[in-house]
Amino acid sequence: MRFRLSPLLPGLLTLAFVALVPCAFAQQNFDNVQIEVIEVAEGVYMLRGSGGNLGLSVGDDGAFLIDDQFAPLTEKILAAIATISDKPVRFVVNTHWHGDHTGGNENMGAAGAVLVAHENVRARMSVEQFMKAFDRTVPASPPGALPVITFTDAITFHWNGDDLHVFHVDPAHTDGDAIIHFKGANAVHMGDTYFSGMYPFIDVGSGGSIDGMMAAADEVLALADDATKIIPGHGPLSNKAELQAYRDMLATARDRIHKLISEGKSQEEVVAAKPTSDLDAEWGGGFMQPDVWVGIVYESMAAGH
Ligand SMILES: [Zn+2]
């Protein structure tokens, strides 16, 4: 197993820490991260380390990986895959451009994987990005980290005896989201369109939208049944009933905030009104604090998304 560890991108990591882990972990050392392997279905796994949840298909054709967390974790991720399969990683599909999902791209590409993503992922990674929600500039990614195959609506991999349908949804978490449906295995990886059990981050500056988040959930609910395993971008492995509850929560928050906006309330006034207070105990325990969540939903609607 050969790969090259690239130098850290300080901006990218800082962004990811701010965006996706509590401040208490800001000094986290990747040396202490362990990769947890969770069997989802036959030949399908979810891997958790630090950053977005990974999806994995293994079989005779080779390993097919969804997202790759951070560059310093590549060696551990490949070692975890090697405990399941002796085949190399042939493809990496990115669910969107954020650094906790694409940080290992350059290493994976150097190790021989073909990088695949929606065309807007490559477009955003190719140039500097400004994350308004966190007041952060994210530098352009090196050429070796960029997806080499891009798609617009959908692409299907006939791989490991299954059909892996990778489809774009209208802007939800970002404008380059992809959802992966393992049709035979009856499993789905939703990327960051789904944060299981918690308020999600919506990257309005990258085209994200509360209405798009609801629509993405609806698309997966329509293809899922009670046995479907659903891998979220963040949070534990999930299922249709939990996704439905999350979708209902999104709609409730959206409708309440929409009402306050239509009454002429400012963003500060909407946040101060605590429109999700009865939901916060159940959904506000992740890294999106309730006030931040309400502000982001407000911004999504104010931006016309
Ligand atoms: Zn994300």
PDB file of C-alpha atoms in Angstrom, residues 62-303:
ATOM      1  CA  GLY A  62     -12.156  -3.685  -5.593  1.00  0.00           C
ATOM      2  CA  ALA A  63     -12.901  -1.173  -2.885  1.00  0.00           C
ATOM      3  CA  PHE A  64     -15.241   1.733  -3.642  1.00  0.00           C
ATOM      4  CA  LEU A  65     -15.014   4.504  -1.067  1.00  0.00           C
ATOM      5  CA  ILE A  66     -17.367   7.396  -0.349  1.00  0.00           C
ATOM      6  CA  ASP A  67     -15.477  10.419   1.063  1.00  0.00           C
ATOM      7  CA  ASP A  68     -12.052  10.309   2.706  1.00  0.00           C
ATOM      8  CA  GLN A  69     -12.032  12.600   5.777  1.00  0.00           C
ATOM      9  CA  PHE A  70      -8.655  14.303   6.415  1.00  0.00           C
ATOM     10  CA  ALA A  71      -5.243  13.735   4.811  1.00  0.00           C
ATOM     11  CA  PRO A  72      -3.508  12.639   8.052  1.00  0.00           C
ATOM     12  CA  LEU A  73      -6.045   9.807   8.371  1.00  0.00           C
ATOM     13  CA  THR A  74      -5.450   8.196   4.965  1.00  0.00           C
ATOM     14  CA  GLU A  75      -3.041   5.581   6.303  1.00  0.00           C
ATOM     15  CA  LYS A  76      -5.481   4.542   9.036  1.00  0.00           C
ATOM     16  CA  ILE A  77      -8.433   4.468   6.654  1.00  0.00           C
ATOM     17  CA  LEU A  78      -6.527   2.246   4.205  1.00  0.00           C
ATOM     18  CA  ALA A  79      -5.447  -0.002   7.075  1.00  0.00           C
ATOM     19  CA  ALA A  80      -9.072  -0.335   8.209  1.00  0.00           C
ATOM     20  CA  ILE A  81     -10.167  -1.210   4.670  1.00  0.00           C
ATOM     21  CA  ALA A  82      -7.364  -3.784   4.484  1.00  0.00           C
ATOM     22  CA  THR A  83      -8.904  -5.621   7.447  1.00  0.00           C
ATOM     23  CA  ILE A  84     -12.013  -6.199   5.283  1.00  0.00           C
ATOM     24  CA  SER A  85     -10.605  -6.562   1.759  1.00  0.00           C
ATOM     25  CA  ASP A  86      -7.233  -7.215   0.136  1.00  0.00           C
ATOM     26  CA  LYS A  87      -8.309  -5.263  -2.951  1.00  0.00           C
ATOM     27  CA  PRO A  88      -7.158  -1.677  -3.592  1.00  0.00           C
ATOM     28  CA  VAL A  89      -9.413   1.387  -3.473  1.00  0.00           C
ATOM     29  CA  ARG A  90     -10.380   1.868  -7.124  1.00  0.00           C
ATOM     30  CA  PHE A  91     -12.823   4.771  -6.765  1.00  0.00           C
ATOM     31  CA  VAL A  92     -13.488   7.571  -4.296  1.00  0.00           C
ATOM     32  CA  VAL A  93     -16.794   9.431  -4.663  1.00  0.00           C
ATOM     33  CA  ASN A  94     -17.033  12.746  -2.808  1.00  0.00           C
ATOM     34  CA  THR A  95     -20.475  13.683  -1.475  1.00  0.00           C
ATOM     35  CA  HIS A  96     -19.514  17.411  -1.566  1.00  0.00           C
ATOM     36  CA  TRP A  97     -16.459  19.672  -1.416  1.00  0.00           C
ATOM     37  CA  HIS A  98     -15.991  20.250   2.345  1.00  0.00           C
ATOM     38  CA  GLY A  99     -12.562  19.408   3.699  1.00  0.00           C
ATOM     39  CA  ASP A 100     -13.694  16.801   6.210  1.00  0.00           C
ATOM     40  CA  HIS A 101     -15.012  14.776   3.235  1.00  0.00           C
ATOM     41  CA  THR A 102     -12.291  15.473   0.617  1.00  0.00           C
ATOM     42  CA  GLY A 103      -9.153  15.990   2.717  1.00  0.00           C
ATOM     43  CA  GLY A 104      -7.767  12.570   1.800  1.00  0.00           C
ATOM     44  CA  ASN A 105      -8.366  12.984  -1.946  1.00  0.00           C
ATOM     45  CA  GLU A 106      -4.780  13.744  -2.917  1.00  0.00           C
ATOM     46  CA  ASN A 107      -3.475  10.716  -1.005  1.00  0.00           C
ATOM     47  CA  MET A 108      -6.160   8.420  -2.375  1.00  0.00           C
ATOM     48  CA  GLY A 109      -5.516   9.597  -5.916  1.00  0.00           C
ATOM     49  CA  ALA A 110      -1.779   9.069  -5.479  1.00  0.00           C
ATOM     50  CA  ALA A 111      -2.541   5.554  -4.215  1.00  0.00           C
ATOM     51  CA  GLY A 112      -4.356   4.805  -7.475  1.00  0.00           C
ATOM     52  CA  ALA A 113      -8.011   5.645  -6.794  1.00  0.00           C
ATOM     53  CA  VAL A 114     -10.063   7.517  -9.400  1.00  0.00           C
ATOM     54  CA  LEU A 115     -11.717  10.569  -7.810  1.00  0.00           C
ATOM     55  CA  VAL A 116     -15.367  11.182  -8.786  1.00  0.00           C
ATOM     56  CA  ALA A 117     -17.770  13.984  -7.808  1.00  0.00           C
ATOM     57  CA  HIS A 118     -20.445  16.371  -9.004  1.00  0.00           C
ATOM     58  CA  GLU A 119     -19.003  19.053 -11.299  1.00  0.00           C
ATOM     59  CA  ASN A 120     -19.603  21.772  -8.694  1.00  0.00           C
ATOM     60  CA  VAL A 121     -17.315  19.927  -6.248  1.00  0.00           C
ATOM     61  CA  ARG A 122     -14.418  20.193  -8.675  1.00  0.00           C
ATOM     62  CA  ALA A 123     -15.336  23.789  -9.493  1.00  0.00           C
ATOM     63  CA  ARG A 124     -15.330  24.832  -5.820  1.00  0.00           C
ATOM     64  CA  MET A 125     -12.177  22.873  -4.916  1.00  0.00           C
ATOM     65  CA  SER A 126     -10.339  24.415  -7.868  1.00  0.00           C
ATOM     66  CA  VAL A 127     -10.486  27.931  -6.477  1.00  0.00           C
ATOM     67  CA  GLU A 128     -10.352  29.612  -3.085  1.00  0.00           C
ATOM     68  CA  GLN A 129     -13.640  29.467  -1.201  1.00  0.00           C
ATOM     69  CA  PHE A 130     -14.949  31.858   1.416  1.00  0.00           C
ATOM     70  CA  MET A 131     -17.118  30.281   4.110  1.00  0.00           C
ATOM     71  CA  LYS A 132     -19.338  33.125   5.233  1.00  0.00           C
ATOM     72  CA  ALA A 133     -20.861  31.144   8.101  1.00  0.00           C
ATOM     73  CA  PHE A 134     -17.441  30.769   9.724  1.00  0.00           C
ATOM     74  CA  ASP A 135     -15.714  33.829   8.266  1.00  0.00           C
ATOM     75  CA  ARG A 136     -13.036  31.546   6.827  1.00  0.00           C
ATOM     76  CA  THR A 137     -11.146  31.433   3.580  1.00  0.00           C
ATOM     77  CA  VAL A 138     -10.408  27.941   2.276  1.00  0.00           C
ATOM     78  CA  PRO A 139      -7.527  27.753  -0.200  1.00  0.00           C
ATOM     79  CA  ALA A 140      -7.853  26.022  -3.559  1.00  0.00           C
ATOM     80  CA  SER A 141      -7.006  22.320  -3.434  1.00  0.00           C
ATOM     81  CA  PRO A 142      -3.880  20.990  -5.164  1.00  0.00           C
ATOM     82  CA  PRO A 143      -4.498  19.529  -8.641  1.00  0.00           C
ATOM     83  CA  GLY A 144      -4.021  15.978  -7.369  1.00  0.00           C
ATOM     84  CA  ALA A 145      -6.962  16.362  -4.985  1.00  0.00           C
ATOM     85  CA  LEU A 146      -9.466  17.341  -7.677  1.00  0.00           C
ATOM     86  CA  PRO A 147     -12.075  14.891  -8.971  1.00  0.00           C
ATOM     87  CA  VAL A 148     -11.015  13.581 -12.386  1.00  0.00           C
ATOM     88  CA  ILE A 149     -14.476  12.346 -13.357  1.00  0.00           C
ATOM     89  CA  THR A 150     -17.366  14.745 -12.824  1.00  0.00           C
ATOM     90  CA  PHE A 151     -21.060  14.339 -13.471  1.00  0.00           C
ATOM     91  CA  THR A 152     -24.088  16.617 -13.570  1.00  0.00           C
ATOM     92  CA  ASP A 153     -27.213  14.617 -12.718  1.00  0.00           C
ATOM     93  CA  ALA A 154     -26.181  11.029 -11.973  1.00  0.00           C
ATOM     94  CA  ILE A 155     -23.667   8.275 -12.622  1.00  0.00           C
ATOM     95  CA  THR A 156     -23.976   4.550 -11.952  1.00  0.00           C
ATOM     96  CA  PHE A 157     -21.155   2.170 -10.992  1.00  0.00           C
ATOM     97  CA  HIS A 158     -21.815  -1.467 -11.836  1.00  0.00           C
ATOM     98  CA  TRP A 159     -19.484  -2.719  -9.181  1.00  0.00           C
ATOM     99  CA  ASN A 160     -19.034  -5.585  -6.760  1.00  0.00           C
ATOM    100  CA  GLY A 161     -22.227  -7.214  -8.030  1.00  0.00           C
ATOM    101  CA  ASP A 162     -24.346  -4.183  -7.184  1.00  0.00           C
ATOM    102  CA  ASP A 163     -25.571  -1.045  -8.923  1.00  0.00           C
ATOM    103  CA  LEU A 164     -24.288   2.009  -7.079  1.00  0.00           C
ATOM    104  CA  HIS A 165     -26.445   4.898  -8.233  1.00  0.00           C
ATOM    105  CA  VAL A 166     -24.808   8.240  -7.476  1.00  0.00           C
ATOM    106  CA  PHE A 167     -27.225  11.126  -7.960  1.00  0.00           C
ATOM    107  CA  HIS A 168     -27.143  14.873  -7.533  1.00  0.00           C
ATOM    108  CA  VAL A 169     -29.950  16.652  -5.716  1.00  0.00           C
ATOM    109  CA  ASP A 170     -30.960  20.274  -6.005  1.00  0.00           C
ATOM    110  CA  PRO A 171     -28.797  22.478  -3.739  1.00  0.00           C
ATOM    111  CA  ALA A 172     -29.233  21.235  -0.169  1.00  0.00           C
ATOM    112  CA  HIS A 173     -26.101  21.188   2.044  1.00  0.00           C
ATOM    113  CA  THR A 174     -24.127  22.717  -0.872  1.00  0.00           C
ATOM    114  CA  ASP A 175     -24.686  23.051  -4.631  1.00  0.00           C
ATOM    115  CA  GLY A 176     -22.634  19.926  -5.349  1.00  0.00           C
ATOM    116  CA  ASP A 177     -24.245  17.276  -3.181  1.00  0.00           C
ATOM    117  CA  ALA A 178     -24.302  13.629  -4.217  1.00  0.00           C
ATOM    118  CA  ILE A 179     -26.288  10.787  -2.656  1.00  0.00           C
ATOM    119  CA  ILE A 180     -25.205   7.190  -3.231  1.00  0.00           C
ATOM    120  CA  HIS A 181     -27.814   4.417  -3.412  1.00  0.00           C
ATOM    121  CA  PHE A 182     -26.524   0.865  -3.086  1.00  0.00           C
ATOM    122  CA  LYS A 183     -29.503  -0.595  -4.903  1.00  0.00           C
ATOM    123  CA  GLY A 184     -28.888  -4.282  -4.265  1.00  0.00           C
ATOM    124  CA  ALA A 185     -27.660  -3.852  -0.710  1.00  0.00           C
ATOM    125  CA  ASN A 186     -30.593  -1.533   0.124  1.00  0.00           C
ATOM    126  CA  ALA A 187     -28.350   1.106   1.651  1.00  0.00           C
ATOM    127  CA  VAL A 188     -27.897   4.843   1.065  1.00  0.00           C
ATOM    128  CA  HIS A 189     -25.104   7.318   1.862  1.00  0.00           C
ATOM    129  CA  MET A 190     -26.637  10.798   2.074  1.00  0.00           C
ATOM    130  CA  GLY A 191     -23.516  12.867   2.673  1.00  0.00           C
ATOM    131  CA  ASP A 192     -24.225  16.027   4.638  1.00  0.00           C
ATOM    132  CA  THR A 193     -27.798  16.292   3.414  1.00  0.00           C
ATOM    133  CA  TYR A 194     -28.400  14.171   6.525  1.00  0.00           C
ATOM    134  CA  PHE A 195     -27.018  14.690  10.030  1.00  0.00           C
ATOM    135  CA  SER A 196     -28.649  11.902  12.005  1.00  0.00           C
ATOM    136  CA  GLY A 197     -30.126  12.988  15.345  1.00  0.00           C
ATOM    137  CA  MET A 198     -29.002  16.607  15.173  1.00  0.00           C
ATOM    138  CA  TYR A 199     -29.515  19.944  13.490  1.00  0.00           C
ATOM    139  CA  PRO A 200     -27.542  19.971  10.220  1.00  0.00           C
ATOM    140  CA  PHE A 201     -25.137  22.558   8.928  1.00  0.00           C
ATOM    141  CA  ILE A 202     -26.393  24.160   5.720  1.00  0.00           C
ATOM    142  CA  ASP A 203     -23.662  25.930   3.738  1.00  0.00           C
ATOM    143  CA  VAL A 204     -25.760  28.769   2.368  1.00  0.00           C
ATOM    144  CA  GLY A 205     -22.624  30.423   0.963  1.00  0.00           C
ATOM    145  CA  SER A 206     -22.047  27.290  -1.161  1.00  0.00           C
ATOM    146  CA  GLY A 207     -25.617  27.412  -2.452  1.00  0.00           C
ATOM    147  CA  GLY A 208     -27.141  25.309   0.331  1.00  0.00           C
ATOM    148  CA  SER A 209     -30.823  25.637   1.169  1.00  0.00           C
ATOM    149  CA  ILE A 210     -33.272  24.513   3.840  1.00  0.00           C
ATOM    150  CA  ASP A 211     -35.834  23.684   1.156  1.00  0.00           C
ATOM    151  CA  GLY A 212     -33.184  21.650  -0.658  1.00  0.00           C
ATOM    152  CA  MET A 213     -32.366  19.744   2.546  1.00  0.00           C
ATOM    153  CA  MET A 214     -36.039  18.800   2.866  1.00  0.00           C
ATOM    154  CA  ALA A 215     -36.239  17.825  -0.810  1.00  0.00           C
ATOM    155  CA  ALA A 216     -33.110  15.634  -0.509  1.00  0.00           C
ATOM    156  CA  ALA A 217     -34.638  13.828   2.470  1.00  0.00           C
ATOM    157  CA  ASP A 218     -37.854  13.357   0.491  1.00  0.00           C
ATOM    158  CA  GLU A 219     -35.946  11.780  -2.409  1.00  0.00           C
ATOM    159  CA  VAL A 220     -34.347   9.222  -0.114  1.00  0.00           C
ATOM    160  CA  LEU A 221     -37.582   8.558   1.790  1.00  0.00           C
ATOM    161  CA  ALA A 222     -39.185   7.757  -1.568  1.00  0.00           C
ATOM    162  CA  LEU A 223     -36.614   5.089  -2.430  1.00  0.00           C
ATOM    163  CA  ALA A 224     -36.229   3.665   1.087  1.00  0.00           C
ATOM    164  CA  ASP A 225     -38.194   0.977   2.873  1.00  0.00           C
ATOM    165  CA  ASP A 226     -38.227  -0.051   6.507  1.00  0.00           C
ATOM    166  CA  ALA A 227     -35.114  -2.223   6.011  1.00  0.00           C
ATOM    167  CA  THR A 228     -33.003   0.442   4.256  1.00  0.00           C
ATOM    168  CA  LYS A 229     -29.778   1.350   6.053  1.00  0.00           C
ATOM    169  CA  ILE A 230     -28.999   5.053   5.819  1.00  0.00           C
ATOM    170  CA  ILE A 231     -25.473   6.387   6.322  1.00  0.00           C
ATOM    171  CA  PRO A 232     -25.579  10.085   7.293  1.00  0.00           C
ATOM    172  CA  GLY A 233     -22.742  12.537   6.692  1.00  0.00           C
ATOM    173  CA  HIS A 234     -22.477  12.913  10.450  1.00  0.00           C
ATOM    174  CA  GLY A 235     -24.030  10.990  13.329  1.00  0.00           C
ATOM    175  CA  PRO A 236     -24.774   7.291  13.800  1.00  0.00           C
ATOM    176  CA  LEU A 237     -25.997   4.818  11.182  1.00  0.00           C
ATOM    177  CA  SER A 238     -29.698   5.442  10.633  1.00  0.00           C
ATOM    178  CA  ASN A 239     -32.904   4.280   8.989  1.00  0.00           C
ATOM    179  CA  LYS A 240     -36.047   5.502   7.267  1.00  0.00           C
ATOM    180  CA  ALA A 241     -38.068   6.226  10.411  1.00  0.00           C
ATOM    181  CA  GLU A 242     -35.283   8.398  11.827  1.00  0.00           C
ATOM    182  CA  LEU A 243     -34.841  10.181   8.495  1.00  0.00           C
ATOM    183  CA  GLN A 244     -38.579  10.900   8.467  1.00  0.00           C
ATOM    184  CA  ALA A 245     -38.351  12.406  11.963  1.00  0.00           C
ATOM    185  CA  TYR A 246     -35.405  14.548  10.828  1.00  0.00           C
ATOM    186  CA  ARG A 247     -37.326  15.682   7.760  1.00  0.00           C
ATOM    187  CA  ASP A 248     -40.305  16.617   9.952  1.00  0.00           C
ATOM    188  CA  MET A 249     -37.995  18.590  12.247  1.00  0.00           C
ATOM    189  CA  LEU A 250     -36.588  20.502   9.253  1.00  0.00           C
ATOM    190  CA  ALA A 251     -40.099  21.360   8.083  1.00  0.00           C
ATOM    191  CA  THR A 252     -41.206  22.499  11.531  1.00  0.00           C
ATOM    192  CA  ALA A 253     -38.186  24.752  11.964  1.00  0.00           C
ATOM    193  CA  ARG A 254     -38.572  26.129   8.466  1.00  0.00           C
ATOM    194  CA  ASP A 255     -42.276  26.904   8.861  1.00  0.00           C
ATOM    195  CA  ARG A 256     -41.855  28.617  12.220  1.00  0.00           C
ATOM    196  CA  ILE A 257     -38.949  30.745  11.026  1.00  0.00           C
ATOM    197  CA  HIS A 258     -40.760  31.547   7.797  1.00  0.00           C
ATOM    198  CA  LYS A 259     -43.714  32.839   9.818  1.00  0.00           C
ATOM    199  CA  LEU A 260     -41.459  35.124  11.885  1.00  0.00           C
ATOM    200  CA  ILE A 261     -39.798  36.457   8.724  1.00  0.00           C
ATOM    201  CA  SER A 262     -43.209  37.164   7.191  1.00  0.00           C
ATOM    202  CA  GLU A 263     -44.043  39.165  10.326  1.00  0.00           C
ATOM    203  CA  GLY A 264     -41.072  41.374   9.509  1.00  0.00           C
ATOM    204  CA  LYS A 265     -38.700  40.099  12.198  1.00  0.00           C
ATOM    205  CA  SER A 266     -34.974  40.615  11.736  1.00  0.00           C
ATOM    206  CA  GLN A 267     -32.468  37.770  12.012  1.00  0.00           C
ATOM    207  CA  GLU A 268     -31.605  38.843  15.568  1.00  0.00           C
ATOM    208  CA  GLU A 269     -35.271  38.924  16.524  1.00  0.00           C
ATOM    209  CA  VAL A 270     -35.920  35.522  14.977  1.00  0.00           C
ATOM    210  CA  VAL A 271     -33.007  33.975  16.868  1.00  0.00           C
ATOM    211  CA  ALA A 272     -34.099  35.699  20.102  1.00  0.00           C
ATOM    212  CA  ALA A 273     -37.617  34.280  19.689  1.00  0.00           C
ATOM    213  CA  LYS A 274     -36.112  30.764  20.074  1.00  0.00           C
ATOM    214  CA  PRO A 275     -38.545  29.201  17.606  1.00  0.00           C
ATOM    215  CA  THR A 276     -37.068  25.717  18.031  1.00  0.00           C
ATOM    216  CA  SER A 277     -36.920  25.657  21.838  1.00  0.00           C
ATOM    217  CA  ASP A 278     -39.126  22.554  22.128  1.00  0.00           C
ATOM    218  CA  LEU A 279     -36.921  20.735  19.592  1.00  0.00           C
ATOM    219  CA  ASP A 280     -33.547  21.727  20.990  1.00  0.00           C
ATOM    220  CA  ALA A 281     -33.279  18.990  23.609  1.00  0.00           C
ATOM    221  CA  GLU A 282     -33.628  16.311  20.953  1.00  0.00           C
ATOM    222  CA  TRP A 283     -31.782  17.918  18.014  1.00  0.00           C
ATOM    223  CA  GLY A 284     -29.529  20.611  19.465  1.00  0.00           C
ATOM    224  CA  GLY A 285     -26.918  18.368  21.064  1.00  0.00           C
ATOM    225  CA  GLY A 286     -24.675  18.117  17.991  1.00  0.00           C
ATOM    226  CA  PHE A 287     -22.227  20.728  16.828  1.00  0.00           C
ATOM    227  CA  MET A 288     -24.956  23.033  15.545  1.00  0.00           C
ATOM    228  CA  GLN A 289     -26.076  25.028  18.567  1.00  0.00           C
ATOM    229  CA  PRO A 290     -29.768  25.988  18.382  1.00  0.00           C
ATOM    230  CA  ASP A 291     -29.098  29.718  17.907  1.00  0.00           C
ATOM    231  CA  VAL A 292     -26.671  29.006  15.071  1.00  0.00           C
ATOM    232  CA  TRP A 293     -29.134  26.612  13.480  1.00  0.00           C
ATOM    233  CA  VAL A 294     -31.960  29.152  13.560  1.00  0.00           C
ATOM    234  CA  GLY A 295     -29.658  31.803  12.102  1.00  0.00           C
ATOM    235  CA  ILE A 296     -28.677  29.525   9.224  1.00  0.00           C
ATOM    236  CA  VAL A 297     -32.282  28.667   8.392  1.00  0.00           C
ATOM    237  CA  TYR A 298     -33.053  32.385   8.451  1.00  0.00           C
ATOM    238  CA  GLU A 299     -30.127  33.115   6.115  1.00  0.00           C
ATOM    239  CA  SER A 300     -31.235  30.373   3.746  1.00  0.00           C
ATOM    240  CA  MET A 301     -34.681  31.878   3.429  1.00  0.00           C
ATOM    241  CA  ALA A 302     -33.370  35.457   3.327  1.00  0.00           C
ATOM    242  CA  ALA A 303     -31.094  34.393   0.469  1.00  0.00           C
TER     243      ALA A 303
END
